[in-house]
Each structure stands twice: as C-alpha cells, then as structure tokens.
PDB file of C-alpha atoms and ligand atoms in Angstrom:
ATOM      1  CA  MET A 196      -3.953  -4.840 -20.509  1.00  0.00           C
ATOM      2  CA  LYS A 197      -3.873  -8.177 -21.701  1.00  0.00           C
ATOM      3  CA  SER A 198      -1.023  -9.663 -19.675  1.00  0.00           C
ATOM      4  CA  VAL A 199      -0.681  -8.293 -15.977  1.00  0.00           C
ATOM      5  CA  LEU A 200       1.744  -9.862 -13.999  1.00  0.00           C
ATOM      6  CA  LEU A 201       1.146  -9.677  -9.733  1.00  0.00           C
ATOM      7  CA  THR A 202       3.947 -10.098  -7.899  1.00  0.00           C
ATOM      8  CA  GLY A 203       3.737 -11.680  -4.148  1.00  0.00           C
ATOM      9  CA  ALA A 204       1.009 -13.707  -5.510  1.00  0.00           C
ATOM     10  CA  GLY A 205       1.739 -16.220  -2.687  1.00  0.00           C
ATOM     11  CA  GLY A 206       1.398 -13.335   0.077  1.00  0.00           C
ATOM     12  CA  ASP A 207      -2.212 -12.725   2.388  1.00  0.00           C
ATOM     13  CA  VAL A 208      -3.043  -9.809   0.111  1.00  0.00           C
ATOM     14  CA  GLY A 209      -1.988 -11.491  -3.207  1.00  0.00           C
ATOM     15  CA  THR A 210      -4.297 -14.603  -1.956  1.00  0.00           C
ATOM     16  CA  ARG A 211      -6.999 -12.206  -2.097  1.00  0.00           C
ATOM     17  CA  ILE A 212      -7.186 -10.639  -5.201  1.00  0.00           C
ATOM     18  CA  THR A 213      -5.674 -13.615  -7.651  1.00  0.00           C
ATOM     19  CA  PRO A 214      -9.013 -14.735  -8.327  1.00  0.00           C
ATOM     20  CA  LEU A 215     -10.821 -10.953  -8.650  1.00  0.00           C
ATOM     21  CA  LEU A 216      -7.732  -9.801 -10.823  1.00  0.00           C
ATOM     22  CA  LYS A 217      -7.853 -12.549 -13.085  1.00  0.00           C
ATOM     23  CA  ALA A 218     -11.787 -12.141 -13.715  1.00  0.00           C
ATOM     24  CA  ASN A 219     -10.629  -8.473 -15.070  1.00  0.00           C
ATOM     25  CA  TYR A 220      -7.345  -9.986 -16.605  1.00  0.00           C
ATOM     26  CA  PRO A 221      -7.601 -13.109 -18.528  1.00  0.00           C
ATOM     27  CA  GLY A 222      -3.678 -13.106 -19.030  1.00  0.00           C
ATOM     28  CA  LEU A 223      -3.011 -12.281 -14.762  1.00  0.00           C
ATOM     29  CA  VAL A 224       0.896 -13.718 -14.580  1.00  0.00           C
ATOM     30  CA  LEU A 225       1.371 -14.660 -10.995  1.00  0.00           C
ATOM     31  CA  SER A 226       5.225 -14.382  -9.244  1.00  0.00           C
ATOM     32  CA  ASP A 227       6.387 -14.996  -5.960  1.00  0.00           C
ATOM     33  CA  MET A 228       9.953 -16.176  -3.993  1.00  0.00           C
ATOM     34  CA  LYS A 229       8.059 -19.813  -3.807  1.00  0.00           C
ATOM     35  CA  PRO A 230       5.494 -21.376  -5.528  1.00  0.00           C
ATOM     36  CA  VAL A 231       1.887 -20.471  -5.129  1.00  0.00           C
ATOM     37  CA  ALA A 232      -0.580 -23.288  -3.416  1.00  0.00           C
ATOM     38  CA  ASP A 233      -3.445 -21.897  -6.001  1.00  0.00           C
ATOM     39  CA  THR A 234      -2.679 -20.621  -9.258  1.00  0.00           C
ATOM     40  CA  HIS A 235      -5.943 -20.138 -10.299  1.00  0.00           C
ATOM     41  CA  GLY A 236      -5.160 -21.608 -13.626  1.00  0.00           C
ATOM     42  CA  CYS A 237      -2.686 -18.395 -14.278  1.00  0.00           C
ATOM     43  CA  GLU A 238       0.895 -18.599 -15.428  1.00  0.00           C
ATOM     44  CA  PHE A 239       3.470 -18.923 -12.731  1.00  0.00           C
ATOM     45  CA  ARG A 240       6.615 -17.466 -12.863  1.00  0.00           C
ATOM     46  CA  GLN A 241       8.885 -17.691  -9.908  1.00  0.00           C
ATOM     47  CA  ALA A 242      11.196 -14.839  -8.958  1.00  0.00           C
ATOM     48  CA  ASP A 243      13.160 -12.783  -6.035  1.00  0.00           C
ATOM     49  CA  VAL A 244      12.440  -9.284  -6.571  1.00  0.00           C
ATOM     50  CA  SER A 245      16.095  -8.875  -5.208  1.00  0.00           C
ATOM     51  CA  ASP A 246      17.359 -11.135  -8.059  1.00  0.00           C
ATOM     52  CA  MET A 247      17.136  -8.928 -11.049  1.00  0.00           C
ATOM     53  CA  ALA A 248      17.258 -11.570 -13.714  1.00  0.00           C
ATOM     54  CA  ALA A 249      14.764 -13.547 -12.258  1.00  0.00           C
ATOM     55  CA  VAL A 250      12.530 -10.412 -12.546  1.00  0.00           C
ATOM     56  CA  GLN A 251      13.865  -9.260 -15.788  1.00  0.00           C
ATOM     57  CA  ALA A 252      12.671 -12.722 -16.944  1.00  0.00           C
ATOM     58  CA  ALA A 253       9.480 -12.511 -14.637  1.00  0.00           C
ATOM     59  CA  VAL A 254       8.434  -9.369 -16.600  1.00  0.00           C
ATOM     60  CA  LYS A 255       8.927 -10.485 -20.106  1.00  0.00           C
ATOM     61  CA  GLY A 256       5.974  -9.410 -22.193  1.00  0.00           C
ATOM     62  CA  ILE A 257       4.067  -8.073 -19.526  1.00  0.00           C
ATOM     63  CA  ASP A 258       1.766  -5.217 -19.914  1.00  0.00           C
ATOM     64  CA  GLY A 259       1.199  -3.934 -16.612  1.00  0.00           C
ATOM     65  CA  ILE A 260       2.447  -4.760 -13.110  1.00  0.00           C
ATOM     66  CA  VAL A 261       0.647  -4.908  -9.388  1.00  0.00           C
ATOM     67  CA  HIS A 262       3.995  -5.445  -7.459  1.00  0.00           C
ATOM     68  CA  LEU A 263       2.684  -6.736  -3.755  1.00  0.00           C
ATOM     69  CA  GLY A 264       6.234  -8.633  -3.478  1.00  0.00           C
ATOM     70  CA  GLY A 265       8.106  -7.371  -0.922  1.00  0.00           C
ATOM     71  CA  TYR A 266       8.561  -7.794   2.782  1.00  0.00           C
ATOM     72  CA  SER A 267       4.866  -7.042   3.803  1.00  0.00           C
ATOM     73  CA  THR A 268       6.100  -5.582   7.869  1.00  0.00           C
ATOM     74  CA  GLU A 269       8.949  -4.053  10.030  1.00  0.00           C
ATOM     75  CA  GLY A 270      12.075  -5.934   9.364  1.00  0.00           C
ATOM     76  CA  THR A 271      15.462  -5.735   9.810  1.00  0.00           C
ATOM     77  CA  TRP A 272      17.653  -3.408   7.658  1.00  0.00           C
ATOM     78  CA  GLU A 273      18.849  -6.121   5.620  1.00  0.00           C
ATOM     79  CA  GLN A 274      15.350  -7.754   5.166  1.00  0.00           C
ATOM     80  CA  ILE A 275      14.006  -4.399   4.005  1.00  0.00           C
ATOM     81  CA  LEU A 276      16.796  -3.456   1.936  1.00  0.00           C
ATOM     82  CA  ASN A 277      16.608  -6.360  -0.024  1.00  0.00           C
ATOM     83  CA  ALA A 278      13.095  -7.163  -0.470  1.00  0.00           C
ATOM     84  CA  ASN A 279      11.876  -3.398  -0.602  1.00  0.00           C
ATOM     85  CA  ILE A 280      14.820  -1.072  -1.487  1.00  0.00           C
ATOM     86  CA  ILE A 281      17.071  -3.308  -4.202  1.00  0.00           C
ATOM     87  CA  GLY A 282      13.565  -5.768  -4.989  1.00  0.00           C
ATOM     88  CA  CYS A 283      11.390  -2.204  -5.724  1.00  0.00           C
ATOM     89  CA  TYR A 284      14.584  -1.062  -7.980  1.00  0.00           C
ATOM     90  CA  ASN A 285      14.707  -3.669  -9.785  1.00  0.00           C
ATOM     91  CA  THR A 286      10.915  -4.197 -10.701  1.00  0.00           C
ATOM     92  CA  PHE A 287      10.984  -0.757 -12.079  1.00  0.00           C
ATOM     93  CA  GLU A 288      13.866  -0.947 -14.001  1.00  0.00           C
ATOM     94  CA  ALA A 289      12.886  -4.436 -15.494  1.00  0.00           C
ATOM     95  CA  ALA A 290       9.580  -2.654 -16.276  1.00  0.00           C
ATOM     96  CA  ARG A 291      10.755   0.021 -17.900  1.00  0.00           C
ATOM     97  CA  GLN A 292      13.505  -2.112 -19.916  1.00  0.00           C
ATOM     98  CA  ALA A 293      10.791  -4.420 -20.724  1.00  0.00           C
ATOM     99  CA  GLY A 294       8.508  -1.959 -22.014  1.00  0.00           C
ATOM    100  CA  VAL A 295       5.912  -2.199 -19.466  1.00  0.00           C
ATOM    101  CA  LYS A 296       3.457   0.804 -19.468  1.00  0.00           C
ATOM    102  CA  ARG A 297       1.827   0.680 -16.078  1.00  0.00           C
ATOM    103  CA  ILE A 298       2.824   0.044 -12.363  1.00  0.00           C
ATOM    104  CA  ILE A 299       0.751  -0.346  -9.659  1.00  0.00           C
ATOM    105  CA  PHE A 300       3.424  -0.190  -6.573  1.00  0.00           C
ATOM    106  CA  ALA A 301       1.544  -1.557  -3.271  1.00  0.00           C
ATOM    107  CA  SER A 302       3.059   1.220  -0.560  1.00  0.00           C
ATOM    108  CA  SER A 303       1.487   1.367   2.606  1.00  0.00           C
ATOM    109  CA  ASN A 304       0.141   3.544   5.229  1.00  0.00           C
ATOM    110  CA  HIS A 305       2.911   3.151   7.109  1.00  0.00           C
ATOM    111  CA  ALA A 306       4.875   5.415   4.284  1.00  0.00           C
ATOM    112  CA  ALA A 307       3.237   8.031   6.000  1.00  0.00           C
ATOM    113  CA  GLY A 308       2.407   6.365   9.609  1.00  0.00           C
ATOM    114  CA  PHE A 309       3.567   9.386  12.176  1.00  0.00           C
ATOM    115  CA  TYR A 310       0.865  11.652  11.143  1.00  0.00           C
ATOM    116  CA  ARG A 311      -1.895  12.088  14.132  1.00  0.00           C
ATOM    117  CA  ARG A 312      -4.798  10.275  14.153  1.00  0.00           C
ATOM    118  CA  ASP A 313      -6.446  13.645  14.875  1.00  0.00           C
ATOM    119  CA  GLU A 314      -4.970  14.767  11.530  1.00  0.00           C
ATOM    120  CA  THR A 315      -6.724  14.040   7.879  1.00  0.00           C
ATOM    121  CA  ILE A 316      -4.346  14.142   5.235  1.00  0.00           C
ATOM    122  CA  PRO A 317      -4.420  14.166   1.636  1.00  0.00           C
ATOM    123  CA  ALA A 318      -2.508  12.720  -1.690  1.00  0.00           C
ATOM    124  CA  GLU A 319      -0.182  15.210  -0.869  1.00  0.00           C
ATOM    125  CA  ALA A 320       1.059  14.496   2.426  1.00  0.00           C
ATOM    126  CA  ALA A 321       4.672  14.370   2.895  1.00  0.00           C
ATOM    127  CA  PRO A 322       5.714  10.325   3.647  1.00  0.00           C
ATOM    128  CA  LEU A 323       6.019  10.579   7.585  1.00  0.00           C
ATOM    129  CA  PRO A 324       7.170   6.576   7.750  1.00  0.00           C
ATOM    130  CA  ASP A 325       6.954   5.197  11.266  1.00  0.00           C
ATOM    131  CA  GLY A 326      10.061   2.501  10.373  1.00  0.00           C
ATOM    132  CA  ARG A 327      12.441   0.514   7.936  1.00  0.00           C
ATOM    133  CA  TYR A 328       9.326  -0.661   6.877  1.00  0.00           C
ATOM    134  CA  GLY A 329       7.354   2.845   6.149  1.00  0.00           C
ATOM    135  CA  VAL A 330      10.755   4.175   4.591  1.00  0.00           C
ATOM    136  CA  SER A 331      10.650   1.479   2.105  1.00  0.00           C
ATOM    137  CA  LYS A 332       7.384   2.675   0.821  1.00  0.00           C
ATOM    138  CA  ALA A 333       8.459   6.168   0.839  1.00  0.00           C
ATOM    139  CA  PHE A 334      11.320   5.080  -1.449  1.00  0.00           C
ATOM    140  CA  GLY A 335       9.287   2.963  -3.760  1.00  0.00           C
ATOM    141  CA  GLU A 336       6.965   6.095  -3.971  1.00  0.00           C
ATOM    142  CA  ALA A 337       9.620   8.273  -4.867  1.00  0.00           C
ATOM    143  CA  LEU A 338      10.827   5.643  -7.365  1.00  0.00           C
ATOM    144  CA  GLY A 339       7.509   5.152  -8.574  1.00  0.00           C
ATOM    145  CA  ALA A 340       7.156   9.148  -9.303  1.00  0.00           C
ATOM    146  CA  MET A 341      11.070   8.994 -11.181  1.00  0.00           C
ATOM    147  CA  TYR A 342      10.185   6.205 -13.429  1.00  0.00           C
ATOM    148  CA  ALA A 343       7.108   8.132 -14.540  1.00  0.00           C
ATOM    149  CA  MET A 344       8.151  11.545 -15.207  1.00  0.00           C
ATOM    150  CA  LYS A 345      11.284  10.285 -16.640  1.00  0.00           C
ATOM    151  CA  HIS A 346      10.564   7.142 -18.690  1.00  0.00           C
ATOM    152  CA  GLY A 347       7.024   7.588 -18.906  1.00  0.00           C
ATOM    153  CA  LEU A 348       5.680   4.560 -17.463  1.00  0.00           C
ATOM    154  CA  GLY A 349       1.839   5.261 -15.751  1.00  0.00           C
ATOM    155  CA  VAL A 350       2.725   4.805 -11.894  1.00  0.00           C
ATOM    156  CA  THR A 351      -0.004   4.158  -9.268  1.00  0.00           C
ATOM    157  CA  ALA A 352       1.187   4.263  -5.577  1.00  0.00           C
ATOM    158  CA  LEU A 353      -1.572   2.907  -3.184  1.00  0.00           C
ATOM    159  CA  ARG A 354      -0.830   3.743   0.176  1.00  0.00           C
ATOM    160  CA  ILE A 355      -3.085   0.735   1.731  1.00  0.00           C
ATOM    161  CA  GLY A 356      -4.408   0.105   4.826  1.00  0.00           C
ATOM    162  CA  ASN A 357      -4.917  -2.989   5.727  1.00  0.00           C
ATOM    163  CA  VAL A 358      -6.902  -5.220   3.332  1.00  0.00           C
ATOM    164  CA  GLY A 359      -9.449  -7.615   4.861  1.00  0.00           C
ATOM    165  CA  GLU A 360     -13.460  -7.728   4.986  1.00  0.00           C
ATOM    166  CA  LYS A 361     -12.992  -6.939   8.680  1.00  0.00           C
ATOM    167  CA  PRO A 362     -11.654  -4.145  10.634  1.00  0.00           C
ATOM    168  CA  ILE A 363      -9.569  -6.048  13.214  1.00  0.00           C
ATOM    169  CA  ASP A 364      -9.931  -3.456  15.823  1.00  0.00           C
ATOM    170  CA  VAL A 365     -10.820   0.414  16.040  1.00  0.00           C
ATOM    171  CA  ARG A 366      -7.869   1.555  14.060  1.00  0.00           C
ATOM    172  CA  ARG A 367      -8.875  -0.724  11.180  1.00  0.00           C
ATOM    173  CA  LEU A 368     -11.978   1.253  11.275  1.00  0.00           C
ATOM    174  CA  SER A 369     -10.688   3.808   9.867  1.00  0.00           C
ATOM    175  CA  ILE A 370      -7.830   1.854   7.182  1.00  0.00           C
ATOM    176  CA  MET A 371      -9.708  -0.839   6.199  1.00  0.00           C
ATOM    177  CA  LEU A 372      -9.608  -2.068   2.275  1.00  0.00           C
ATOM    178  CA  HIS A 373     -12.178  -4.526   1.459  1.00  0.00           C
ATOM    179  CA  PRO A 374     -10.234  -6.293  -1.388  1.00  0.00           C
ATOM    180  CA  GLU A 375     -12.790  -5.734  -4.044  1.00  0.00           C
ATOM    181  CA  ASP A 376     -11.916  -1.816  -3.211  1.00  0.00           C
ATOM    182  CA  LEU A 377      -8.727  -2.638  -3.882  1.00  0.00           C
ATOM    183  CA  VAL A 378      -9.454  -4.722  -7.288  1.00  0.00           C
ATOM    184  CA  GLN A 379     -10.980  -1.082  -8.052  1.00  0.00           C
ATOM    185  CA  LEU A 380      -8.356   1.021  -6.847  1.00  0.00           C
ATOM    186  CA  ILE A 381      -5.828  -1.373  -8.984  1.00  0.00           C
ATOM    187  CA  ARG A 382      -8.419  -1.418 -12.110  1.00  0.00           C
ATOM    188  CA  ILE A 383      -8.123   2.786 -12.094  1.00  0.00           C
ATOM    189  CA  GLY A 384      -4.478   2.485 -12.088  1.00  0.00           C
ATOM    190  CA  LEU A 385      -4.121   0.028 -14.637  1.00  0.00           C
ATOM    191  CA  GLU A 386      -6.310   1.343 -17.392  1.00  0.00           C
ATOM    192  CA  HIS A 387      -7.518   5.120 -16.562  1.00  0.00           C
ATOM    193  CA  PRO A 388      -6.086   7.174 -19.306  1.00  0.00           C
ATOM    194  CA  ASP A 389      -4.987   9.557 -17.785  1.00  0.00           C
ATOM    195  CA  ILE A 390      -2.819   8.350 -15.414  1.00  0.00           C
ATOM    196  CA  VAL A 391       1.100   9.749 -14.895  1.00  0.00           C
ATOM    197  CA  TYR A 392       1.375   9.416 -11.244  1.00  0.00           C
ATOM    198  CA  GLU A 393      -0.709   8.941  -8.643  1.00  0.00           C
ATOM    199  CA  VAL A 394      -0.967   8.655  -4.926  1.00  0.00           C
ATOM    200  CA  PHE A 395      -4.462   7.212  -3.825  1.00  0.00           C
ATOM    201  CA  TYR A 396      -5.153   5.896  -0.122  1.00  0.00           C
ATOM    202  CA  GLY A 397      -5.795   2.217  -0.401  1.00  0.00           C
ATOM    203  CA  ILE A 398      -9.296   2.572   2.423  1.00  0.00           C
ATOM    204  CA  SER A 399     -12.674   1.674   1.511  1.00  0.00           C
ATOM    205  CA  GLY A 400     -15.244   4.101   1.582  1.00  0.00           C
ATOM    206  CA  ASN A 401     -14.639   4.370   5.738  1.00  0.00           C
ATOM    207  CA  THR A 402     -16.791   6.784   8.141  1.00  0.00           C
ATOM    208  CA  ARG A 403     -13.955   7.332   9.831  1.00  0.00           C
ATOM    209  CA  ALA A 404     -10.695   7.343   7.590  1.00  0.00           C
ATOM    210  CA  TRP A 405      -8.120   9.998   8.465  1.00  0.00           C
ATOM    211  CA  TYR A 406      -7.521   9.956   4.859  1.00  0.00           C
ATOM    212  CA  ASP A 407      -8.925  12.497   2.338  1.00  0.00           C
ATOM    213  CA  ASN A 408      -8.780  10.017  -0.997  1.00  0.00           C
ATOM    214  CA  THR A 409     -10.886  13.195  -3.474  1.00  0.00           C
ATOM    215  CA  ARG A 410      -7.844  12.394  -6.117  1.00  0.00           C
ATOM    216  CA  ALA A 411      -8.587   8.791  -6.403  1.00  0.00           C
ATOM    217  CA  MET A 412     -12.480   9.597  -6.480  1.00  0.00           C
ATOM    218  CA  ASN A 413     -11.667  12.131  -9.280  1.00  0.00           C
ATOM    219  CA  PHE A 414     -10.366   9.184 -10.889  1.00  0.00           C
ATOM    220  CA  GLY A 415     -13.762   7.198 -10.583  1.00  0.00           C
ATOM    221  CA  TYR A 416     -13.267   5.494  -7.511  1.00  0.00           C
ATOM    222  CA  LYS A 417     -16.588   4.388  -5.965  1.00  0.00           C
ATOM    223  CA  PRO A 418     -15.663   2.262  -2.298  1.00  0.00           C
ATOM    224  CA  LYS A 419     -18.425  -0.110  -1.939  1.00  0.00           C
ATOM    225  CA  TYR A 420     -17.689  -1.216   1.442  1.00  0.00           C
ATOM    226  CA  ASP A 421     -17.504   1.058   4.952  1.00  0.00           C
ATOM    227  CA  ALA A 422     -15.553  -0.598   7.881  1.00  0.00           C
ATOM    228  CA  GLU A 423     -18.495   1.092   9.629  1.00  0.00           C
ATOM    229  CA  THR A 424     -21.082  -1.409   9.172  1.00  0.00           C
ATOM    230  CA  GLN A 425     -18.720  -3.470  11.259  1.00  0.00           C
ATOM    231  CA  VAL A 426     -18.001  -1.473  14.663  1.00  0.00           C
ATOM    232  CA  ALA A 427     -19.250  -3.931  17.033  1.00  0.00           C
ATOM    233  CA  TYR A 428     -16.537  -6.366  16.242  1.00  0.00           C
ATOM    234  CA  ALA A 429     -13.978  -4.227  15.764  1.00  0.00           C
ATOM    235  CA  GLU A 430     -14.626  -2.717  19.292  1.00  0.00           C
ATOM    236  CA  ALA A 431     -14.961  -6.002  20.659  1.00  0.00           C
ATOM    237  CA  GLU A 432     -11.463  -7.397  19.391  1.00  0.00           C
ATOM    238  CA  GLN A 433     -10.202  -3.733  20.768  1.00  0.00           C
ATOM    239  CA  LYS A 434     -11.277  -4.905  24.079  1.00  0.00           C
ATOM    240  CA  LYS A 435      -8.688  -8.020  23.722  1.00  0.00           C
ATOM    241  CA  LEU A 436      -5.598  -5.182  22.911  1.00  0.00           C
ATOM    242  CA  LYS A 437      -3.244  -3.377  26.110  1.00  0.00           C
ATOM    243  CA  PRO A 438      -3.389   0.362  25.894  1.00  0.00           C
ATOM    244  CA  ASP A 439      -0.359   1.938  23.320  1.00  0.00           C
ATOM    245  CA  PRO A 440       0.393   5.670  24.568  1.00  0.00           C
ATOM    246  CA  VAL A 441       2.515   6.096  21.219  1.00  0.00           C
ATOM    247  CA  GLY A 442       0.916   3.812  19.158  1.00  0.00           C
ATOM    248  CA  ASP A 443      -3.283   4.633  20.134  1.00  0.00           C
ATOM    249  CA  VAL A 444      -2.019   8.435  19.094  1.00  0.00           C
ATOM    250  CA  TYR A 445      -0.889   7.641  15.474  1.00  0.00           C
ATOM    251  CA  GLN A 446      -2.337   6.001  12.429  1.00  0.00           C
ATOM    252  CA  GLY A 447       0.531   3.925  11.969  1.00  0.00           C
ATOM    253  CA  GLY A 448      -0.253   2.443  15.238  1.00  0.00           C
ATOM    254  CA  ALA A 449       1.924  -0.307  16.821  1.00  0.00           C
ATOM    255  CA  PHE A 450       4.309   0.096  14.145  1.00  0.00           C
ATOM    256  CA  CYS A 451       5.008   3.961  15.461  1.00  0.00           C
ATOM    257  CA  SER A 452       5.308   2.262  19.279  1.00  0.00           C
ATOM    258  CA  MET A 453       8.176  -0.518  17.822  1.00  0.00           C
ATOM    259  CA  GLU A 454      11.747   0.575  19.043  1.00  0.00           C
ATOM    260  CA  TYR A 455       9.833   4.176  19.864  1.00  0.00           C
ATOM    261  CA  SER A 456      13.161   5.870  21.960  1.00  0.00           C
ATOM    262  CA  ALA A 457      11.562   9.616  21.375  1.00  0.00           C
ATOM    263  CA  ASP A 458       9.819  11.857  23.837  1.00  0.00           C
ATOM    264  CA  MET A 459       6.567  11.996  22.037  1.00  0.00           C
ATOM    265  CA  ASP A 460       5.053  15.035  24.374  1.00  0.00           C
ATOM    266  CA  ALA A 461       8.220  17.544  23.470  1.00  0.00           C
ATOM    267  CA  ILE A 462       7.865  16.238  19.533  1.00  0.00           C
ATOM    268  CA  GLU A 463       4.007  17.241  19.677  1.00  0.00           C
ATOM    269  CA  ASP A 464       3.973  20.464  21.433  1.00  0.00           C
ATOM    270  CA  LYS A 465       6.799  21.751  18.298  1.00  0.00           C
ATOM    271  CA  LEU A 466       4.541  20.672  15.397  1.00  0.00           C
ATOM    272  CA  THR A 467       1.720  22.868  13.436  1.00  0.00           C
ATOM    273  CA  ARG A 468       1.278  20.202  10.884  1.00  0.00           C
ATOM    274  CA  THR A 469      -2.996  20.067  11.955  1.00  0.00           C
ATOM    275  CA  ALA A 470      -2.676  23.854  11.094  1.00  0.00           C
ATOM    276  CA  ASP A 471      -0.741  23.291   7.614  1.00  0.00           C
ATOM    277  CA  PHE A 472      -3.015  21.121   6.394  1.00  0.00           C
ATOM    278  CA  SER A 473      -6.550  22.610   7.456  1.00  0.00           C
ATOM    279  CA  GLU A 474      -5.591  26.061   5.272  1.00  0.00           C
TER     280      GLU A 474
HETATM  281  C1  LIG D 278       0.980  -3.116   6.401  1.00  0.00           C
HETATM  282  O1  LIG D 278       1.315  -1.762   5.822  1.00  0.00           O
HETATM  283  C2  LIG D 278       1.089  -4.327   6.206  1.00  0.00           C
HETATM  284  O2  LIG D 278       2.093  -4.514   5.355  1.00  0.00           O
HETATM  285  C3  LIG D 278      -0.299  -5.530   7.022  1.00  0.00           C
HETATM  286  O3  LIG D 278       0.587  -6.328   7.070  1.00  0.00           O
HETATM  287  C4  LIG D 278      -0.957  -4.624   8.115  1.00  0.00           C
HETATM  288  O4  LIG D 278       0.233  -4.243   8.869  1.00  0.00           O
HETATM  289  C5  LIG D 278      -1.002  -3.027   7.494  1.00  0.00           C
HETATM  290  O5  LIG D 278      -0.197  -2.283   7.052  1.00  0.00           O
HETATM  291  C6  LIG D 278      -1.881  -2.004   9.146  1.00  0.00           C
HETATM  292  O6  LIG D 278      -1.120  -1.562   9.056  1.00  0.00           O
HETATM  293  O7  LIG D 278      -2.884  -2.567   9.384  1.00  0.00           O
END
C-alpha cells in the first residue's frame, strides 16, 4: 500500500489516527470537507464526499482508502442522505473507477444498536440499526459487500464502538476502541492478502465486549487494550448520567432512546434473538 487516503481526516477519530497511520504509510493523503489543522506533513485534498467530482479528484492514484468521512452521529434525513448515503456511494464508486484495491469502511456499532446488552453478537449478525445514522452504516456495509463481490475491491467494514483512550461511561467498557487497536484493524483490512469482504467489530480486547470478534482474531487481530483496566473511571462517569430505560437495555445506548416511540416490553416479549445466536 503505497498511497492511502484517509477521508474525514479532520474529525475526532481522523485526528487521533493520522500520526499512527502516517508512521505505517508514509504516502498517507488526508481529505476532508474543510482544511485540517495539522496535516502531519501529509498531502491534503479537500473534498465534500457528497460532491462526486471532488471525490474523484481525491482518490486519484490511491491504493487504499480509510473512509471515515461523513456524518458521525444521528442527524436529520437530509444530513444523513448527503453525507452518508450519497457520500458513501460516491466514495466506493470513485474508488472502483480509479482502480483502488482496498477500502476500510467506518461502520458503527449503531448499525446493530438494537441488540440487547445481554446478547453477544457475531460479525454475521444482521443489521439492527438504532436510527437513521445506523441505517446509513448498514447501507455502507451492503455497498461494500457489493463492490467486493461484483468489482473485486477488498472491503473491510469496521463496526466501530467508541474510539478513545478511556471508557467514558459503563456502556463504553464494552465498546471502547483504543486508537492503536483501530490502526491494527485498519492495517489488517489494507494488507491481509485474504480480505474479500469482512465485518470486524471495532473494539479493543474488552472483558465486557458484547461482540464475538472471532473473524477479526482469525485475521490476526491482537488488541493491546482492555477498557476494564479503567472500570473505576467509567463507573464514576456513569454516576453523572441519568438512567435511560430504553438506552440502558440496548447496545446502542442513547441512540436507541432518541425519538423512541415503541412499546419496548411488547417488542421484547415477541423476540427470540438470544436463542437464535446461542444455537
Ligand atoms: C458512533 O458511531 C459515533 O460516531 C460516536 O460519536 C459515538 O457516539 C459512538 O458511536 C458510540 O456509540 O459511543
């Protein structure tokens, strides 16, 4: 991988991983809709992902893309449509046209946020999105699968938990992803010879993980961090939060309770998901 493009480079996750990626890929190119504060000496290509011509220019001469660009939380339909649906399509399609070999798609735990916290879900778990944002991530995964099978792009979708060095509440004890572990997953997606289309959970080696990350481990993922080492911090932060009757049940947390209007007890009475996964 000579030339790797990082979209969404100016965002929180992009900013954290730029120096780590640059150390592994000296030809790292950064892209975002606005100039980034610190390029770490990388070439910068400004592009709004909803603008196909701009994306085509950004991917020129690129071997691998780490696609973080887009709207990174719940948003209006218009925001999600432009940044995450159209933006994601533009990125995959421009990549195909330019002969890019690998794409890492930043999916999210919110693509499957409505699994309960007492379930352990594998990479094969069907999407169960917890909002428009989660739906857009499930769309990106489906798009990635199609480009892999139909056009031979090697695609890895990372269902990312919460990127940071600390679990910022009890939920994040299960889903924290240390930036160094994220870069390890990205490197597997960019470099492992056997990648066709894979879904990996973007989490560190957390004791309380809700995800069975066997597929990532089979590709050589050896997370260095475990959020459990900072349990006291997470519990202290949790005490500052109000109870959330819906969000505390599901893996997606507050994304699930946002705009919630269903009868949770009636729904949960009818579901048999746990039994299905344990077979
Ligand atoms: C995400 O997908 C978001 O991008 C991030 O901001 C966090 O909210 C994270 O999920 C999370 O679930 O903690």
